[in-house]
Amino acid sequence: MKGDQGTICSKERGFLYEFRAGNQHFVLTVPLKFPVQESATHLHRHLMRPYNLPCFIENDLKESLNRFIEEESIKDHDEEAEAALEAVKSGKVDLHQLANAWAKTYTEATLEYARPEDPSWDEDFADVYHDLIHSPASETLLNLEHNYFVSISELISERDVELKKLRERQGAEMDKVMQELGKSLSDQDVNMLAAQHFESQQALENKWNNELKQTTAIQKQEYQEWVVKLHEDLKNPGTTLGDEINVQPNQWRESAEGNGRLFEDQRQLEESFTIHLGAQLKTMHNLRLLRADMLDFCKHKRHHRSGVKLHRLQTALSLYSTSLCGLVLLVDNRISSYSGIKRDFATVCQECTDFHFPGIQEQLEVVQQVVLYARAQRSSKSKRLHDSGNRNNGSEDKSKNVEQNLSNILPGEFYITRHSNLSEIHVTFHLCVDDNVKSGNITARDPAIMGLRNILKVCCTHDITTVSIPLLLVHDMSEEMTISWCLKRAELVFKCVKGFMMEMASWDGGISRTVQFLVPQSISEEMFYQLSNMLPQIFRVSSTLTLTSKH
């Protein structure tokens, strides 16, 4: 850019200024060379002294000079821009060379003047963790994480026991009061007792929530400091791992009675397929059909078996990689964790401290703020377009205006949460669906189906190579979901996902991925195998070749 200044032609223009002093009329004409190299303030001072101009015109002269320089400079810039565009159109200037020159100049200017970004603590910690988890210290890290998990689980168990005792005691009190209702006690007494019970439960829950929040914060700080210190110690030559962190037997052994918090592996039925998709350049993908609970991919097992440990190790190894694992969770339109599967998912997330990302509640609060901002922007834009349309048409819009809660999301929209503390999942897609998914007449243009397409597109652009999808677009079976309903729904989802996967080739260049289709655990074994037989009929399943040698 600096070198181009010498090619600009110098032009001379006359600056004309008129003013009156008493009955006399004066005209000042001064030649100025463009582009002007001096400031207008400096120039106007040079005009005041040599020409003995009166002081009362100083401010007006300065404004006129500023305006003249600005207008003439804009004219010059416009002429130069037109000439440059004409040169590009006529082919006198090579467009690629021009683009490269601009890119080079921009890069040099950025390197010279832009303030370098300091690496954040999260980025530094991510690099340190990635190095350690791929080193012999990985087992020590996993053992420490597991011990923290057991500590939080025991704290949650204590909370659940205390809350259960409180509810039982309050239930007994309410039964006694109801027996006396109409005799010595009135409805007002019952309402007062119910209010007291509610306040007691809220106080106890707040107490435990604060204790859990404080404990997880302490664990996160201790863990990160320990990881950084271990990484620095291992940099020194000759340094080896000191006292390894072992899992204590009394912390992880299974209870003989069977604890309700010990999650067992319930994937009883599973089928795997290898397919090739693509018109010319085919890409291999892996498909799995499973009968399992969606949250089985998230829950940790307190008993530290070898298979469980390998699952956790694989998740940790790929945390900062290009092979992430995602899960599609079907939720309602409210961004919260107070009911249904959202509450179950939040409970699983809170059972283990997340040492890399914010907690689930913090992430949901951020999502809520983003949704409110986006809705406000869309509402403002829609209102402007509506008002403009009314002015143009001269009449009011007769369409029905449906009020919508700005804090809620629409069917087909989804929000994303990140996790490092789940068993096999790094990213969760919370896809909003409504009761329409329970009907049997949804089409490929249904918001839920289009939401799946957008989710797969995000997977392609953000290195998520394994994604788990609820095949029937429901997490639980109900009476209206007959065999024909299940077959029709599965066929629709299979065909749509196949089409979306074929689109992936244009999105990511054809990367091999794993798609897991999950059906509810309450589905029958016969139904499962009917779905399993349907899958290879829709997808092109790779056939195996048996090679035999001739003797």
Tab-separated table of N, CA and C in Angstrom, residues 194-274:
chain	number	residue	atom	x	y	z
A	194	ALA	N	-48.223	-27.343	54.114
A	194	ALA	CA	-47.646	-27.622	52.797
A	194	ALA	C	-46.603	-26.578	52.422
A	195	ALA	N	-46.866	-25.306	52.758
A	195	ALA	CA	-45.894	-24.245	52.471
A	195	ALA	C	-44.616	-24.444	53.282
A	196	GLN	N	-44.780	-24.855	54.545
A	196	GLN	CA	-43.604	-25.116	55.386
A	196	GLN	C	-42.785	-26.281	54.829
A	197	HIS	N	-43.472	-27.324	54.369
A	197	HIS	CA	-42.770	-28.473	53.797
A	197	HIS	C	-41.986	-28.056	52.543
A	198	PHE	N	-42.622	-27.245	51.716
A	198	PHE	CA	-41.951	-26.801	50.493
A	198	PHE	C	-40.704	-25.973	50.822
A	199	GLU	N	-40.829	-25.079	51.781
A	199	GLU	CA	-39.669	-24.255	52.168
A	199	GLU	C	-38.552	-25.117	52.740
A	200	SER	N	-38.917	-26.137	53.521
A	200	SER	CA	-37.896	-27.022	54.098
A	200	SER	C	-37.158	-27.790	53.006
A	201	GLN	N	-37.918	-28.301	52.023
A	201	GLN	CA	-37.279	-29.018	50.907
A	201	GLN	C	-36.358	-28.093	50.115
A	202	GLN	N	-36.827	-26.873	49.834
A	202	GLN	CA	-36.006	-25.925	49.084
A	202	GLN	C	-34.723	-25.582	49.834
A	203	ALA	N	-34.834	-25.384	51.135
A	203	ALA	CA	-33.650	-25.044	51.931
A	203	ALA	C	-32.640	-26.188	51.919
A	204	LEU	N	-33.142	-27.436	52.052
A	204	LEU	CA	-32.241	-28.586	52.063
A	204	LEU	C	-31.593	-28.783	50.693
A	205	GLU	N	-32.379	-28.642	49.613
A	205	GLU	CA	-31.820	-28.788	48.265
A	205	GLU	C	-30.778	-27.711	47.973
A	206	ASN	N	-31.061	-26.479	48.392
A	206	ASN	CA	-30.089	-25.396	48.181
A	206	ASN	C	-28.797	-25.653	48.948
A	207	LYS	N	-28.939	-26.209	50.136
A	207	LYS	CA	-27.749	-26.495	50.939
A	207	LYS	C	-26.862	-27.527	50.237
A	208	TRP	N	-27.481	-28.594	49.742
A	208	TRP	CA	-26.698	-29.634	49.063
A	208	TRP	C	-26.167	-29.155	47.709
A	209	ASN	N	-26.966	-28.353	47.002
A	209	ASN	CA	-26.494	-27.829	45.720
A	209	ASN	C	-25.271	-26.944	45.900
A	210	ASN	N	-25.291	-26.111	46.935
A	210	ASN	CA	-24.131	-25.257	47.207
A	210	ASN	C	-22.909	-26.084	47.575
A	211	GLU	N	-23.133	-27.154	48.357
A	211	GLU	CA	-22.012	-28.001	48.758
A	211	GLU	C	-21.427	-28.731	47.542
A	212	LEU	N	-22.308	-29.227	46.651
A	212	LEU	CA	-21.821	-29.889	45.435
A	212	LEU	C	-21.075	-28.914	44.532
A	213	LYS	N	-21.606	-27.710	44.405
A	213	LYS	CA	-20.959	-26.707	43.561
A	213	LYS	C	-19.590	-26.340	44.097
A	214	GLN	N	-19.497	-26.194	45.407
A	214	GLN	CA	-18.209	-25.854	46.024
A	214	GLN	C	-17.220	-27.004	45.885
A	215	THR	N	-17.696	-28.232	46.068
A	215	THR	CA	-16.817	-29.402	45.962
A	215	THR	C	-16.281	-29.562	44.542
A	216	THR	N	-17.153	-29.410	43.543
A	216	THR	CA	-16.697	-29.552	42.154
A	216	THR	C	-15.712	-28.449	41.782
A	217	ALA	N	-15.927	-27.237	42.286
A	217	ALA	CA	-14.993	-26.141	41.997
A	217	ALA	C	-13.617	-26.435	42.590
A	218	ILE	N	-13.602	-26.969	43.827
A	218	ILE	CA	-12.322	-27.319	44.462
A	218	ILE	C	-11.636	-28.447	43.694
A	219	GLN	N	-12.420	-29.458	43.305
A	219	GLN	CA	-11.850	-30.573	42.542
A	219	GLN	C	-11.254	-30.096	41.220
A	220	LYS	N	-11.969	-29.226	40.524
A	220	LYS	CA	-11.486	-28.740	39.228
A	220	LYS	C	-10.177	-27.975	39.378
A	221	GLN	N	-10.109	-27.107	40.386
A	221	GLN	CA	-8.887	-26.337	40.601
A	221	GLN	C	-7.722	-27.252	40.981
A	222	GLU	N	-7.979	-28.186	41.898
A	222	GLU	CA	-6.922	-29.117	42.324
A	222	GLU	C	-6.426	-29.950	41.142
A	223	TYR	N	-7.372	-30.438	40.345
A	223	TYR	CA	-7.018	-31.305	39.217
A	223	TYR	C	-6.173	-30.560	38.196
A	224	GLN	N	-6.605	-29.365	37.820
A	224	GLN	CA	-5.865	-28.610	36.811
A	224	GLN	C	-4.469	-28.236	37.297
A	225	GLU	N	-4.373	-27.822	38.549
A	225	GLU	CA	-3.048	-27.484	39.085
A	225	GLU	C	-2.152	-28.713	39.136
A	226	TRP	N	-2.719	-29.861	39.503
A	226	TRP	CA	-1.929	-31.093	39.589
A	226	TRP	C	-1.461	-31.520	38.199
A	227	VAL	N	-2.343	-31.403	37.186
A	227	VAL	CA	-1.975	-31.790	35.821
A	227	VAL	C	-0.850	-30.909	35.300
A	228	VAL	N	-0.947	-29.600	35.508
A	228	VAL	CA	0.095	-28.684	35.041
A	228	VAL	C	1.418	-28.971	35.736
A	229	LYS	N	1.369	-29.218	37.051
A	229	LYS	CA	2.594	-29.501	37.795
A	229	LYS	C	3.230	-30.808	37.336
A	230	LEU	N	2.404	-31.827	37.105
A	230	LEU	CA	2.923	-33.103	36.630
A	230	LEU	C	3.583	-32.947	35.263
A	231	HIS	N	2.969	-32.158	34.405
A	231	HIS	CA	3.538	-31.933	33.077
A	231	HIS	C	4.893	-31.238	33.169
A	232	GLU	N	5.005	-30.263	34.052
A	232	GLU	CA	6.284	-29.561	34.220
A	232	GLU	C	7.346	-30.488	34.809
A	233	ASP	N	6.933	-31.343	35.762
A	233	ASP	CA	7.899	-32.266	36.379
A	233	ASP	C	8.421	-33.272	35.364
A	234	LEU	N	7.537	-33.750	34.484
A	234	LEU	CA	7.955	-34.766	33.517
A	234	LEU	C	8.845	-34.198	32.410
A	235	LYS	N	8.895	-32.862	32.302
A	235	LYS	CA	9.801	-32.250	31.316
A	235	LYS	C	11.254	-32.423	31.705
A	236	ASN	N	11.510	-32.515	33.017
A	236	ASN	CA	12.889	-32.656	33.484
A	236	ASN	C	13.405	-34.049	33.140
A	237	PRO	N	14.601	-34.148	32.573
A	237	PRO	CA	15.140	-35.475	32.219
A	237	PRO	C	15.371	-36.331	33.456
A	238	GLY	N	15.026	-37.581	33.320
A	238	GLY	CA	15.219	-38.506	34.437
A	238	GLY	C	14.080	-38.549	35.414
A	239	THR	N	13.065	-37.663	35.235
A	239	THR	CA	11.929	-37.641	36.151
A	239	THR	C	10.938	-38.727	35.764
A	240	THR	N	10.475	-39.476	36.747
A	240	THR	CA	9.483	-40.523	36.514
A	240	THR	C	8.273	-40.255	37.380
A	241	LEU	N	7.199	-40.980	37.106
A	241	LEU	CA	5.999	-40.835	37.926
A	241	LEU	C	6.273	-41.293	39.336
A	242	GLY	N	5.891	-40.462	40.276
A	242	GLY	CA	6.118	-40.817	41.673
A	242	GLY	C	5.055	-41.773	42.168
A	243	ASP	N	4.428	-41.412	43.264
A	243	ASP	CA	3.383	-42.259	43.832
A	243	ASP	C	2.162	-42.226	42.919
A	244	GLU	N	1.852	-43.359	42.334
A	244	GLU	CA	0.692	-43.421	41.458
A	244	GLU	C	-0.590	-43.365	42.274
A	245	ILE	N	-1.605	-42.805	41.645
A	245	ILE	CA	-2.909	-42.716	42.290
A	245	ILE	C	-3.678	-43.977	41.955
A	246	ASN	N	-3.994	-44.753	42.948
A	246	ASN	CA	-4.684	-46.023	42.738
A	246	ASN	C	-6.127	-45.909	43.191
A	247	VAL	N	-6.962	-46.713	42.580
A	247	VAL	CA	-8.365	-46.764	42.979
A	247	VAL	C	-8.493	-47.682	44.180
A	248	GLN	N	-8.990	-47.135	45.275
A	248	GLN	CA	-9.120	-47.923	46.486
A	248	GLN	C	-10.253	-48.927	46.345
A	249	PRO	N	-10.062	-50.194	46.777
A	249	PRO	CA	-11.105	-51.212	46.606
A	249	PRO	C	-12.413	-50.847	47.265
A	250	ASN	N	-12.346	-50.237	48.454
A	250	ASN	CA	-13.594	-49.937	49.147
A	250	ASN	C	-14.338	-48.777	48.500
A	251	GLN	N	-13.701	-48.106	47.517
A	251	GLN	CA	-14.375	-47.004	46.847
A	251	GLN	C	-15.151	-47.465	45.633
A	252	TRP	N	-14.715	-48.574	45.018
A	252	TRP	CA	-15.362	-48.916	43.749
A	252	TRP	C	-15.924	-50.322	43.688
A	253	ARG	N	-15.829	-51.101	44.755
A	253	ARG	CA	-16.352	-52.461	44.662
A	253	ARG	C	-17.885	-52.424	44.607
A	254	GLU	N	-18.439	-53.366	43.933
A	254	GLU	CA	-19.891	-53.429	43.776
A	254	GLU	C	-20.525	-53.902	45.072
A	255	SER	N	-21.673	-53.348	45.370
A	255	SER	CA	-22.408	-53.733	46.559
A	255	SER	C	-23.106	-55.066	46.318
A	256	ALA	N	-23.117	-55.888	47.344
A	256	ALA	CA	-23.730	-57.218	47.197
A	256	ALA	C	-25.236	-57.090	46.999
A	257	GLU	N	-25.830	-56.062	47.595
A	257	GLU	CA	-27.273	-55.899	47.453
A	257	GLU	C	-27.652	-55.303	46.101
A	258	GLY	N	-26.693	-54.698	45.433
A	258	GLY	CA	-27.022	-54.047	44.151
A	258	GLY	C	-27.450	-52.624	44.357
A	259	ASN	N	-26.508	-51.721	44.216
A	259	ASN	CA	-26.805	-50.307	44.412
A	259	ASN	C	-27.503	-49.754	43.183
A	260	GLY	N	-28.529	-48.927	43.400
A	260	GLY	CA	-29.261	-48.355	42.276
A	260	GLY	C	-28.437	-47.392	41.457
A	261	ARG	N	-27.327	-46.886	42.007
A	261	ARG	CA	-26.520	-45.912	41.288
A	261	ARG	C	-25.433	-46.562	40.467
A	262	LEU	N	-25.323	-47.897	40.533
A	262	LEU	CA	-24.333	-48.591	39.703
A	262	LEU	C	-24.990	-48.931	38.376
A	263	PHE	N	-24.578	-48.235	37.326
A	263	PHE	CA	-25.231	-48.406	36.038
A	263	PHE	C	-24.630	-49.589	35.307
A	264	GLU	N	-25.478	-50.537	34.956
A	264	GLU	CA	-25.011	-51.728	34.244
A	264	GLU	C	-25.132	-51.521	32.745
A	265	ASP	N	-24.330	-52.211	32.029
A	265	ASP	CA	-24.357	-52.138	30.571
A	265	ASP	C	-25.587	-52.898	30.071
A	266	GLN	N	-26.546	-52.176	29.489
A	266	GLN	CA	-27.814	-52.770	29.103
A	266	GLN	C	-27.977	-52.873	27.590
A	267	ARG	N	-26.902	-52.780	26.853
A	267	ARG	CA	-27.011	-52.902	25.398
A	267	ARG	C	-27.117	-54.376	25.022
A	268	GLN	N	-28.299	-54.931	25.179
A	268	GLN	CA	-28.470	-56.362	24.986
A	268	GLN	C	-28.465	-56.737	23.509
A	269	LEU	N	-29.020	-55.879	22.659
A	269	LEU	CA	-29.130	-56.194	21.237
A	269	LEU	C	-28.347	-55.168	20.428
A	270	GLU	N	-27.571	-55.668	19.460
A	270	GLU	CA	-26.737	-54.783	18.663
A	270	GLU	C	-26.426	-55.441	17.328
A	271	GLU	N	-26.514	-54.670	16.255
A	271	GLU	CA	-26.151	-55.127	14.921
A	271	GLU	C	-25.264	-54.069	14.285
A	272	SER	N	-24.217	-54.495	13.587
A	272	SER	CA	-23.285	-53.570	12.939
A	272	SER	C	-23.235	-53.842	11.437
A	273	PHE	N	-23.075	-52.752	10.675
A	273	PHE	CA	-23.038	-52.848	9.216
A	273	PHE	C	-21.942	-51.927	8.685
A	274	THR	N	-21.362	-52.315	7.562
A	274	THR	CA	-20.417	-51.467	6.835
A	274	THR	C	-21.017	-51.155	5.482
